[in-house]
Coordinates of C-alpha atoms in Angstrom, one line a residue:
M1 CA 163.6 10.3 120.7
K2 CA 161.6 13.5 122.0
E3 CA 163.1 14.9 119.0
K4 CA 162.2 12.5 116.4
I5 CA 159.0 12.4 117.8
K6 CA 158.6 16.3 116.8
I7 CA 160.1 15.7 113.6
T8 CA 157.4 12.9 112.7
S9 CA 154.4 15.3 113.8
V10 CA 155.4 18.6 112.3
I11 CA 155.8 16.4 108.9
A12 CA 152.7 13.6 109.2
G13 CA 150.7 16.5 111.2
L14 CA 148.8 15.6 114.2
M15 CA 146.8 12.2 114.2
I16 CA 143.7 12.8 116.3
P17 CA 142.4 9.7 118.2
A18 CA 138.6 9.7 117.2
G19 CA 137.6 6.0 118.9
N20 CA 138.1 2.4 119.2
A21 CA 139.8 0.9 116.4
L22 CA 142.5 1.6 113.9
A23 CA 141.4 0.3 110.4
V24 CA 142.5 -0.7 107.2
S25 CA 141.8 0.2 103.5
D26 CA 142.3 -1.8 100.5
V27 CA 145.1 -3.8 102.3
F28 CA 147.4 -1.4 103.6
R29 CA 146.6 1.3 101.1
F30 CA 143.6 3.9 101.2
V31 CA 140.6 3.8 98.9
G32 CA 141.8 7.0 97.1
H33 CA 143.8 10.0 98.1
G34 CA 141.2 13.1 99.0
P35 CA 137.5 13.1 99.1
I36 CA 137.4 13.6 94.8
S37 CA 139.1 10.8 94.3
T38 CA 137.3 9.0 97.4
A39 CA 133.8 9.8 96.3
M40 CA 134.4 8.1 92.7
G41 CA 135.5 4.9 94.3
G42 CA 139.3 5.8 94.2
A43 CA 139.4 6.4 90.2
A44 CA 142.4 9.6 90.2
T45 CA 143.8 8.3 86.7
A46 CA 143.0 10.6 84.3
Y47 CA 140.9 13.4 85.2
D48 CA 141.7 16.8 87.8
V49 CA 141.3 14.8 91.5
G50 CA 143.1 18.5 92.7
A51 CA 146.4 18.6 94.4
A52 CA 145.5 14.8 95.6
G53 CA 146.4 13.7 92.1
M54 CA 150.5 13.6 92.8
M55 CA 149.4 10.6 95.2
T56 CA 148.0 8.6 91.9
N57 CA 149.4 10.5 88.8
P58 CA 151.1 13.4 89.1
A59 CA 150.4 14.3 85.2
T60 CA 146.9 15.6 86.7
L61 CA 148.0 18.6 88.2
S62 CA 148.2 19.9 85.0
L63 CA 144.4 19.5 84.6
M64 CA 144.0 22.6 87.4
E65 CA 143.2 25.4 86.6
Q66 CA 146.2 28.0 86.5
G67 CA 148.1 29.5 89.6
S68 CA 148.3 28.4 93.1
E69 CA 146.0 26.2 95.4
I70 CA 146.1 25.3 99.1
H71 CA 144.6 22.1 100.1
V72 CA 143.9 21.1 103.8
G73 CA 141.9 17.7 104.8
F74 CA 141.0 15.2 106.8
D75 CA 139.9 11.0 106.8
V76 CA 138.2 9.5 109.9
V77 CA 137.8 6.1 109.6
I78 CA 135.7 4.1 112.1
A79 CA 136.1 -0.1 111.6
D80 CA 134.4 -3.0 112.8
I81 CA 136.9 -6.3 113.2
S82 CA 136.7 -9.2 115.0
V83 CA 138.1 -12.6 115.4
K84 CA 136.5 -15.4 116.7
D85 CA 138.0 -18.6 118.1
Q86 CA 136.7 -21.7 115.9
A87 CA 137.3 -24.2 118.6
T88 CA 135.8 -22.4 121.6
G89 CA 133.2 -19.7 120.3
E90 CA 134.5 -16.7 121.9
V91 CA 135.1 -13.9 120.0
S92 CA 137.6 -10.8 120.8
S93 CA 136.3 -7.2 118.8
S94 CA 138.7 -4.6 118.0
R95 CA 135.6 -1.9 118.8
D96 CA 135.8 -2.3 122.6
H97 CA 139.8 -0.8 123.3
S98 CA 141.8 1.6 122.2
K99 CA 145.0 3.1 122.5
N100 CA 145.9 5.5 119.9
R101 CA 145.4 2.9 117.3
G102 CA 141.9 4.0 116.8
P103 CA 139.5 5.1 114.1
Y104 CA 141.3 8.7 113.8
A105 CA 141.4 12.0 111.9
A106 CA 144.2 11.4 109.2
P107 CA 145.3 15.1 108.0
Q108 CA 146.0 16.0 104.2
L109 CA 148.4 19.2 103.2
A110 CA 149.3 20.4 99.8
Y111 CA 150.4 23.4 97.9
T112 CA 150.3 23.3 94.4
Y113 CA 151.4 25.8 91.7
R114 CA 150.2 25.9 87.5
N115 CA 151.8 28.4 85.3
G116 CA 151.4 27.8 81.8
S117 CA 152.2 24.2 81.2
L118 CA 154.2 23.3 84.1
A119 CA 152.5 22.8 87.3
L120 CA 154.6 21.6 90.7
G121 CA 153.2 20.4 93.6
F122 CA 154.0 19.3 97.5
G123 CA 152.1 17.7 100.1
A124 CA 151.9 15.5 103.4
F125 CA 149.3 12.7 103.0
P126 CA 148.4 9.5 104.9
Q127 CA 149.0 6.9 102.1
G128 CA 147.4 3.6 104.3
G129 CA 147.8 1.5 107.6
V130 CA 146.4 -1.6 109.4
G131 CA 145.3 -1.8 112.8
T132 CA 143.5 -4.0 116.0
E133 CA 143.1 -3.5 119.6
Y134 CA 141.7 -6.7 120.8
G135 CA 142.7 -5.6 124.7
N136 CA 144.6 -7.8 127.4
D137 CA 141.8 -10.7 128.4
G138 CA 140.1 -12.7 125.0
F139 CA 141.4 -15.4 123.7
L140 CA 144.0 -13.9 121.3
S141 CA 146.1 -13.1 125.0
R142 CA 145.6 -16.8 126.0
A143 CA 148.6 -19.0 125.7
T144 CA 149.0 -22.7 125.1
G145 CA 147.3 -25.1 127.5
G146 CA 144.6 -22.5 128.1
L147 CA 147.2 -20.1 130.0
D148 CA 146.2 -16.3 130.2
T149 CA 148.8 -13.9 130.2
G150 CA 147.0 -11.0 130.7
L151 CA 149.5 -9.5 127.5
E152 CA 148.0 -7.3 125.0
S153 CA 146.6 -8.0 121.4
S154 CA 147.0 -5.0 118.6
S155 CA 149.0 -3.4 116.1
R156 CA 149.2 -0.4 114.4
L157 CA 150.3 0.6 110.9
L158 CA 150.6 4.0 109.3
T159 CA 152.6 4.9 106.2
M160 CA 153.1 8.8 105.7
N161 CA 153.7 9.5 101.7
I162 CA 155.0 13.0 101.1
P163 CA 155.2 14.1 97.6
F164 CA 157.6 16.7 95.7
A165 CA 155.8 16.6 92.0
A166 CA 155.4 18.3 88.7
S167 CA 153.8 17.9 85.1
Y168 CA 154.2 19.3 82.0
E169 CA 151.8 20.1 79.4
V170 CA 153.9 18.9 76.4
N171 CA 151.0 19.9 73.7
D172 CA 147.3 20.4 73.5
Q173 CA 146.8 16.0 74.0
L174 CA 149.8 14.9 76.0
I175 CA 151.3 15.8 79.9
V176 CA 154.1 13.8 81.5
G177 CA 155.1 13.9 85.4
A178 CA 156.3 12.4 88.2
S179 CA 157.0 12.4 91.8
V180 CA 160.1 11.9 94.1
D181 CA 158.2 11.0 97.2
A182 CA 159.6 11.2 101.4
L183 CA 158.0 8.3 102.6
W184 CA 158.0 7.4 106.9
Q185 CA 156.5 4.0 108.1
G186 CA 156.1 3.1 111.7
L187 CA 154.6 -0.1 113.0
N188 CA 152.8 -0.5 116.8
L189 CA 152.6 -4.4 117.6
E190 CA 151.5 -6.7 120.8
M191 CA 151.3 -10.3 119.8
L192 CA 151.2 -13.3 121.1
M193 CA 152.5 -16.9 120.6
G194 CA 151.9 -20.2 121.6
A195 CA 153.9 -22.5 122.0
D196 CA 152.6 -24.3 119.1
Q197 CA 153.0 -21.9 117.1
V198 CA 156.7 -21.1 118.0
G199 CA 157.4 -25.0 117.2
S200 CA 155.7 -24.1 113.7
L201 CA 158.5 -21.9 112.9
M202 CA 161.2 -23.8 113.8
G203 CA 160.3 -27.0 112.2
S204 CA 160.2 -25.1 109.3
G205 CA 163.3 -23.0 109.8
R206 CA 161.7 -19.8 110.4
V207 CA 163.3 -19.4 113.6
S208 CA 166.8 -19.1 114.5
G209 CA 169.4 -17.1 117.6
T210 CA 170.4 -17.4 120.7
I211 CA 167.3 -17.3 122.3
V212 CA 165.7 -20.4 120.8
P213 CA 167.7 -22.5 123.4
V214 CA 166.5 -20.5 126.4
L215 CA 162.7 -20.8 125.5
G216 CA 163.2 -24.7 124.6
G217 CA 165.2 -25.0 128.0
L218 CA 162.1 -23.4 130.2
P219 CA 160.4 -26.1 132.4
D220 CA 157.0 -25.4 131.0
F221 CA 157.4 -23.3 127.6
R222 CA 153.5 -21.7 126.7
G223 CA 154.4 -18.9 124.4
A224 CA 156.2 -16.0 123.2
H225 CA 155.1 -12.8 123.5
F226 CA 156.1 -9.4 121.4
S227 CA 155.5 -6.1 122.3
F228 CA 156.7 -2.6 120.6
S229 CA 154.5 0.3 120.8
R230 CA 154.3 3.8 121.6
N231 CA 151.2 5.4 123.3
H232 CA 151.3 8.3 120.9
P233 CA 149.0 9.5 118.0
V234 CA 152.2 9.4 115.6
A235 CA 155.3 8.1 116.7
S236 CA 155.6 4.2 116.6
G237 CA 157.4 1.7 118.4
V238 CA 159.5 0.9 115.4
D239 CA 159.3 3.3 112.8
A240 CA 161.7 4.2 109.5
W241 CA 161.9 6.3 106.4
G242 CA 162.7 5.3 102.7
F243 CA 161.7 7.3 99.5
G244 CA 159.1 6.3 96.1
G245 CA 158.1 7.8 93.2
R246 CA 155.9 7.4 90.6
V247 CA 155.4 8.4 86.7
G248 CA 152.6 9.7 84.6
M249 CA 150.8 10.5 81.7
I250 CA 147.6 12.3 80.2
Y251 CA 146.6 11.9 76.7
K252 CA 143.9 14.0 75.3
Y253 CA 142.0 11.5 73.4
S254 CA 139.2 13.6 72.5
P255 CA 138.0 16.7 74.0
D256 CA 135.6 15.2 75.8
T257 CA 138.2 11.6 76.6
R258 CA 141.2 11.6 78.5
I259 CA 143.7 8.5 79.1
G260 CA 146.0 8.3 82.0
V261 CA 148.6 5.9 83.0
A262 CA 150.3 6.0 86.4
Y263 CA 153.0 3.1 87.9
S264 CA 154.6 3.9 91.2
M265 CA 157.7 2.1 92.5
K266 CA 158.1 0.0 95.2
S267 CA 158.9 1.7 98.0
N268 CA 162.9 1.5 99.5
I269 CA 161.9 2.3 103.1
G270 CA 165.1 1.3 105.9
D271 CA 164.3 -1.4 108.3
M272 CA 162.5 -0.2 110.9
K273 CA 163.7 -0.2 114.6
G274 CA 163.0 0.8 118.3
D275 CA 162.4 -0.5 121.7
G276 CA 160.9 -3.7 122.3
V277 CA 160.1 -6.4 124.6
L278 CA 160.4 -10.0 124.4
T279 CA 158.1 -12.1 127.6
A280 CA 158.6 -15.8 127.5
V281 CA 155.8 -17.3 129.2
D282 CA 156.6 -20.3 130.9
A283 CA 153.3 -22.2 133.6
V284 CA 156.1 -22.9 136.1
A285 CA 158.4 -20.0 135.8
G286 CA 156.1 -17.3 135.3
Q287 CA 156.6 -14.3 132.5
I288 CA 160.2 -13.9 131.8
A289 CA 160.2 -10.0 130.1
L290 CA 163.4 -9.3 127.9
P291 CA 164.1 -5.8 126.6
G292 CA 165.8 -5.1 124.1
T293 CA 165.9 -3.9 120.5
V294 CA 163.2 -4.7 117.9
K295 CA 163.8 -4.3 114.0
I296 CA 161.3 -5.2 111.3
R297 CA 163.6 -6.1 108.3
D298 CA 162.6 -5.0 104.9
F299 CA 158.8 -3.9 105.2
Q300 CA 157.9 -2.3 101.7
T301 CA 154.9 -0.7 99.9
P302 CA 154.2 -2.5 96.8
A303 CA 154.5 -0.9 93.1
Q304 CA 151.3 -0.3 91.5
L305 CA 150.2 0.4 88.0
N306 CA 147.3 2.6 86.8
L307 CA 145.4 2.7 83.5
G308 CA 142.7 5.2 84.0
I309 CA 139.9 6.7 81.5
S310 CA 137.5 9.7 81.9
H311 CA 134.9 11.1 79.9
Q312 CA 132.6 13.9 80.1
V313 CA 129.3 13.5 78.7
G314 CA 127.9 16.8 78.3
S315 CA 128.0 19.7 80.4
Q316 CA 127.1 17.6 83.8
W317 CA 128.3 14.4 83.8
L318 CA 132.0 12.6 84.0
L319 CA 132.6 9.3 83.8
A320 CA 135.8 7.3 85.4
A321 CA 137.3 4.2 85.5
D322 CA 140.5 3.1 87.0
L323 CA 142.0 -0.5 86.5
S324 CA 145.4 -1.1 88.8
R325 CA 147.7 -3.9 89.3
I326 CA 149.0 -3.6 92.7
F327 CA 152.2 -6.0 92.8
W328 CA 152.3 -7.3 96.7
E329 CA 154.0 -10.7 96.0
D330 CA 157.3 -8.8 95.3
A331 CA 156.8 -6.8 98.7
M332 CA 154.9 -8.9 101.4
K333 CA 156.7 -12.1 101.4
D334 CA 157.7 -12.3 105.1
I335 CA 156.9 -10.4 108.3
D336 CA 161.1 -10.4 109.3
V337 CA 161.2 -9.8 112.8
A338 CA 164.8 -9.5 114.6
F339 CA 165.0 -9.4 118.0
E340 CA 168.2 -8.0 120.1
A341 CA 168.2 -8.7 124.3
D342 CA 170.0 -6.1 126.1
T343 CA 171.5 -8.7 127.4
G344 CA 173.2 -9.5 123.5
Q345 CA 171.1 -12.6 123.4
N346 CA 168.8 -12.4 119.6
I347 CA 166.3 -14.3 118.0
D348 CA 165.2 -13.6 114.7
I349 CA 161.7 -14.8 113.1
L350 CA 160.0 -15.1 110.0
L351 CA 156.2 -14.9 109.9
P352 CA 154.7 -15.8 106.5
Q353 CA 152.3 -14.1 104.8
N354 CA 153.4 -14.8 100.7
Y355 CA 150.5 -12.0 99.6
K356 CA 149.6 -12.7 96.2
D357 CA 149.1 -9.9 93.4
Q358 CA 146.2 -7.5 93.4
T359 CA 144.1 -6.4 90.7
A360 CA 141.1 -3.8 91.1
L361 CA 138.3 -1.7 89.3
S362 CA 137.5 1.8 90.5
L363 CA 134.3 3.3 88.7
G364 CA 133.0 6.8 89.3
A365 CA 131.1 9.4 88.3
A366 CA 130.3 12.7 88.9
Y367 CA 127.3 15.0 88.4
M368 CA 127.5 19.0 88.6
T369 CA 124.7 21.4 89.3
G370 CA 125.2 24.8 89.8
K371 CA 127.9 25.1 93.1
W372 CA 127.1 21.6 93.8
T373 CA 129.3 18.7 92.0
L374 CA 127.6 15.1 93.5
R375 CA 129.9 12.1 92.9
G376 CA 129.4 8.4 94.0
G377 CA 131.5 5.1 93.0
V378 CA 132.7 1.7 93.8
R379 CA 135.6 -0.3 93.9
F380 CA 136.1 -4.2 93.7
A381 CA 139.7 -6.0 94.6
T382 CA 141.0 -9.3 94.3
Q383 CA 141.8 -11.1 97.4
A384 CA 145.7 -9.9 98.5
L385 CA 146.0 -12.1 101.5
R386 CA 145.4 -16.1 101.5
S387 CA 143.8 -17.8 104.4
D388 CA 146.6 -20.2 105.6
T389 CA 148.5 -17.1 106.8
L390 CA 146.2 -14.6 108.1
L391 CA 147.1 -13.0 111.1
A392 CA 144.6 -12.0 114.0
V393 CA 146.2 -8.4 114.0
I394 CA 146.5 -7.7 110.6
P395 CA 143.0 -8.9 109.1
A396 CA 143.7 -6.7 105.9
I397 CA 140.6 -8.2 104.2
P398 CA 138.2 -6.0 102.6
N399 CA 137.8 -6.1 99.0
T400 CA 134.5 -3.8 98.3
F401 CA 133.2 -0.8 98.5
G402 CA 131.1 1.7 97.6
S403 CA 131.6 5.7 97.9
L404 CA 129.3 8.7 97.8
G405 CA 130.6 12.6 98.2
F406 CA 130.3 15.9 96.7
S407 CA 131.8 19.2 96.6
Y408 CA 130.5 22.7 97.3
Q409 CA 132.0 25.8 95.1
W410 CA 131.5 28.7 98.2
S411 CA 133.3 31.0 95.6
K412 CA 135.4 31.4 93.2
A413 CA 138.5 30.5 95.2
S414 CA 136.8 28.5 98.1
K415 CA 135.9 25.0 98.0
V416 CA 134.9 22.2 100.0
D417 CA 134.9 18.8 98.9
F418 CA 133.7 15.3 101.3
A419 CA 133.5 11.8 100.9
W420 CA 132.2 8.8 102.6
T421 CA 133.5 5.0 101.9
H422 CA 131.6 2.1 102.6
S423 CA 133.8 -1.4 102.7
F424 CA 131.8 -4.2 103.0
E425 CA 132.2 -7.6 105.3
E426 CA 134.7 -9.6 104.2
T427 CA 135.2 -12.8 105.7
M428 CA 138.3 -14.6 106.2
E429 CA 139.3 -18.3 108.3
N430 CA 142.6 -19.7 109.1
S431 CA 143.3 -23.0 110.8
R432 CA 146.7 -23.5 110.2
L433 CA 149.9 -23.2 112.0
P434 CA 152.2 -20.8 112.5
N435 CA 150.2 -17.6 112.8
T436 CA 147.4 -19.0 114.7
S437 CA 147.1 -21.7 117.0
D438 CA 142.9 -22.2 117.5
P439 CA 141.4 -22.3 113.6
I440 CA 139.9 -18.6 113.6
R441 CA 137.4 -16.4 111.4
A442 CA 137.8 -12.5 110.8
K443 CA 135.2 -10.1 110.0
H444 CA 135.8 -6.5 108.7
S445 CA 134.1 -3.5 107.7
Q446 CA 134.6 0.3 107.7
D447 CA 133.5 3.8 107.5
S448 CA 135.4 6.8 106.5
F449 CA 134.4 10.4 105.6
G450 CA 136.8 12.5 104.2
L451 CA 136.5 16.7 104.0
A452 CA 139.1 19.3 102.5
Y453 CA 138.9 22.9 101.8
T454 CA 140.3 24.2 99.0
Y455 CA 141.5 27.9 98.3
R456 CA 142.9 29.2 95.1
F457 CA 144.5 32.6 94.3

């Protein structure tokens, strides 16, 4: 296990805790990759965004200058997440507790090389994540009948993308590109389900296994708590490796206008596995902890289609737009949890999610003057989550963003890029079993800051 942590840390980089709540992005995906794209509202399909272009459209690597480039950067994300119990008025906030799940610095590292018509790239970028930290003394840690458990309620999902990309300039008008990506995904989860939630899942055929009759045989069963977390910046309670990839093209419609198309495939990540504890909560027998092995099955990132256009207006202005379709419906139907106790007993649970496919529009503008480039952008997306399947520990609901940023060219070889993104507060309510007992209202907004240094040689 120690070796596994070392390998993951080397590839993913050190995740440095910087506050009290890990943030969500546009569902589980960051709005942009690298400060240039992020400052332009996430638009990245049809213009040069540097090494991070391999995360959206690898064909953009051939828009870079000839030679080599090293990209080193990071993002710092700060979220404001709260969940209110509509029945009691109590509020649990994700700002007040942290165990390496909270706002963080996520590093980026890449190398690119362009020689003539061919460009190559390799990098490591955080692709997305979601997380909350509600502590152990709020209403989310209270079982059916108002029984306080002292058990934690939290989450952290992190997906790292390691692309190997290439692009080729076919002629003066057409560029094609592709990437093969290694993917690592890790999840921490601490979640209490009340007896009514467990009963609702049983009634809909979403729970099975030999532990089920054991829970039903307890004298006064009040709930069940899943726990699989690692108090570590990168390593998670359950994790898995997999692969993905994307293809893209750039068409130079005119000297000033470029059109881009890119398609990222649905991920193929193995079942996330790790050690965990299932705790049965009973008002008479107390808390009965069953250590064992947890498996999260078929938890994938969705396919995505991007259409982009960029237009140079004179020598100073650049305008860019991306229209994206993210195919969440195929990737996120259920959260499939399997638990096998060390005693050999097991339970399988399907938590309904039923995400909707999402459409997003990113708009950005850049103004170049001297050594400075000033940028701004917005992003609007349809809502992928359904209110009746909202989980308090996964409130991935923001869908409107604004961004600002700049680049400063220190020298011909060195450049610094910066971006700030704000996700405007979004609210969603859920009053239906099985994903909540009491009616809840979730609120979430966030700010993120990205900084990168580029050296060309």
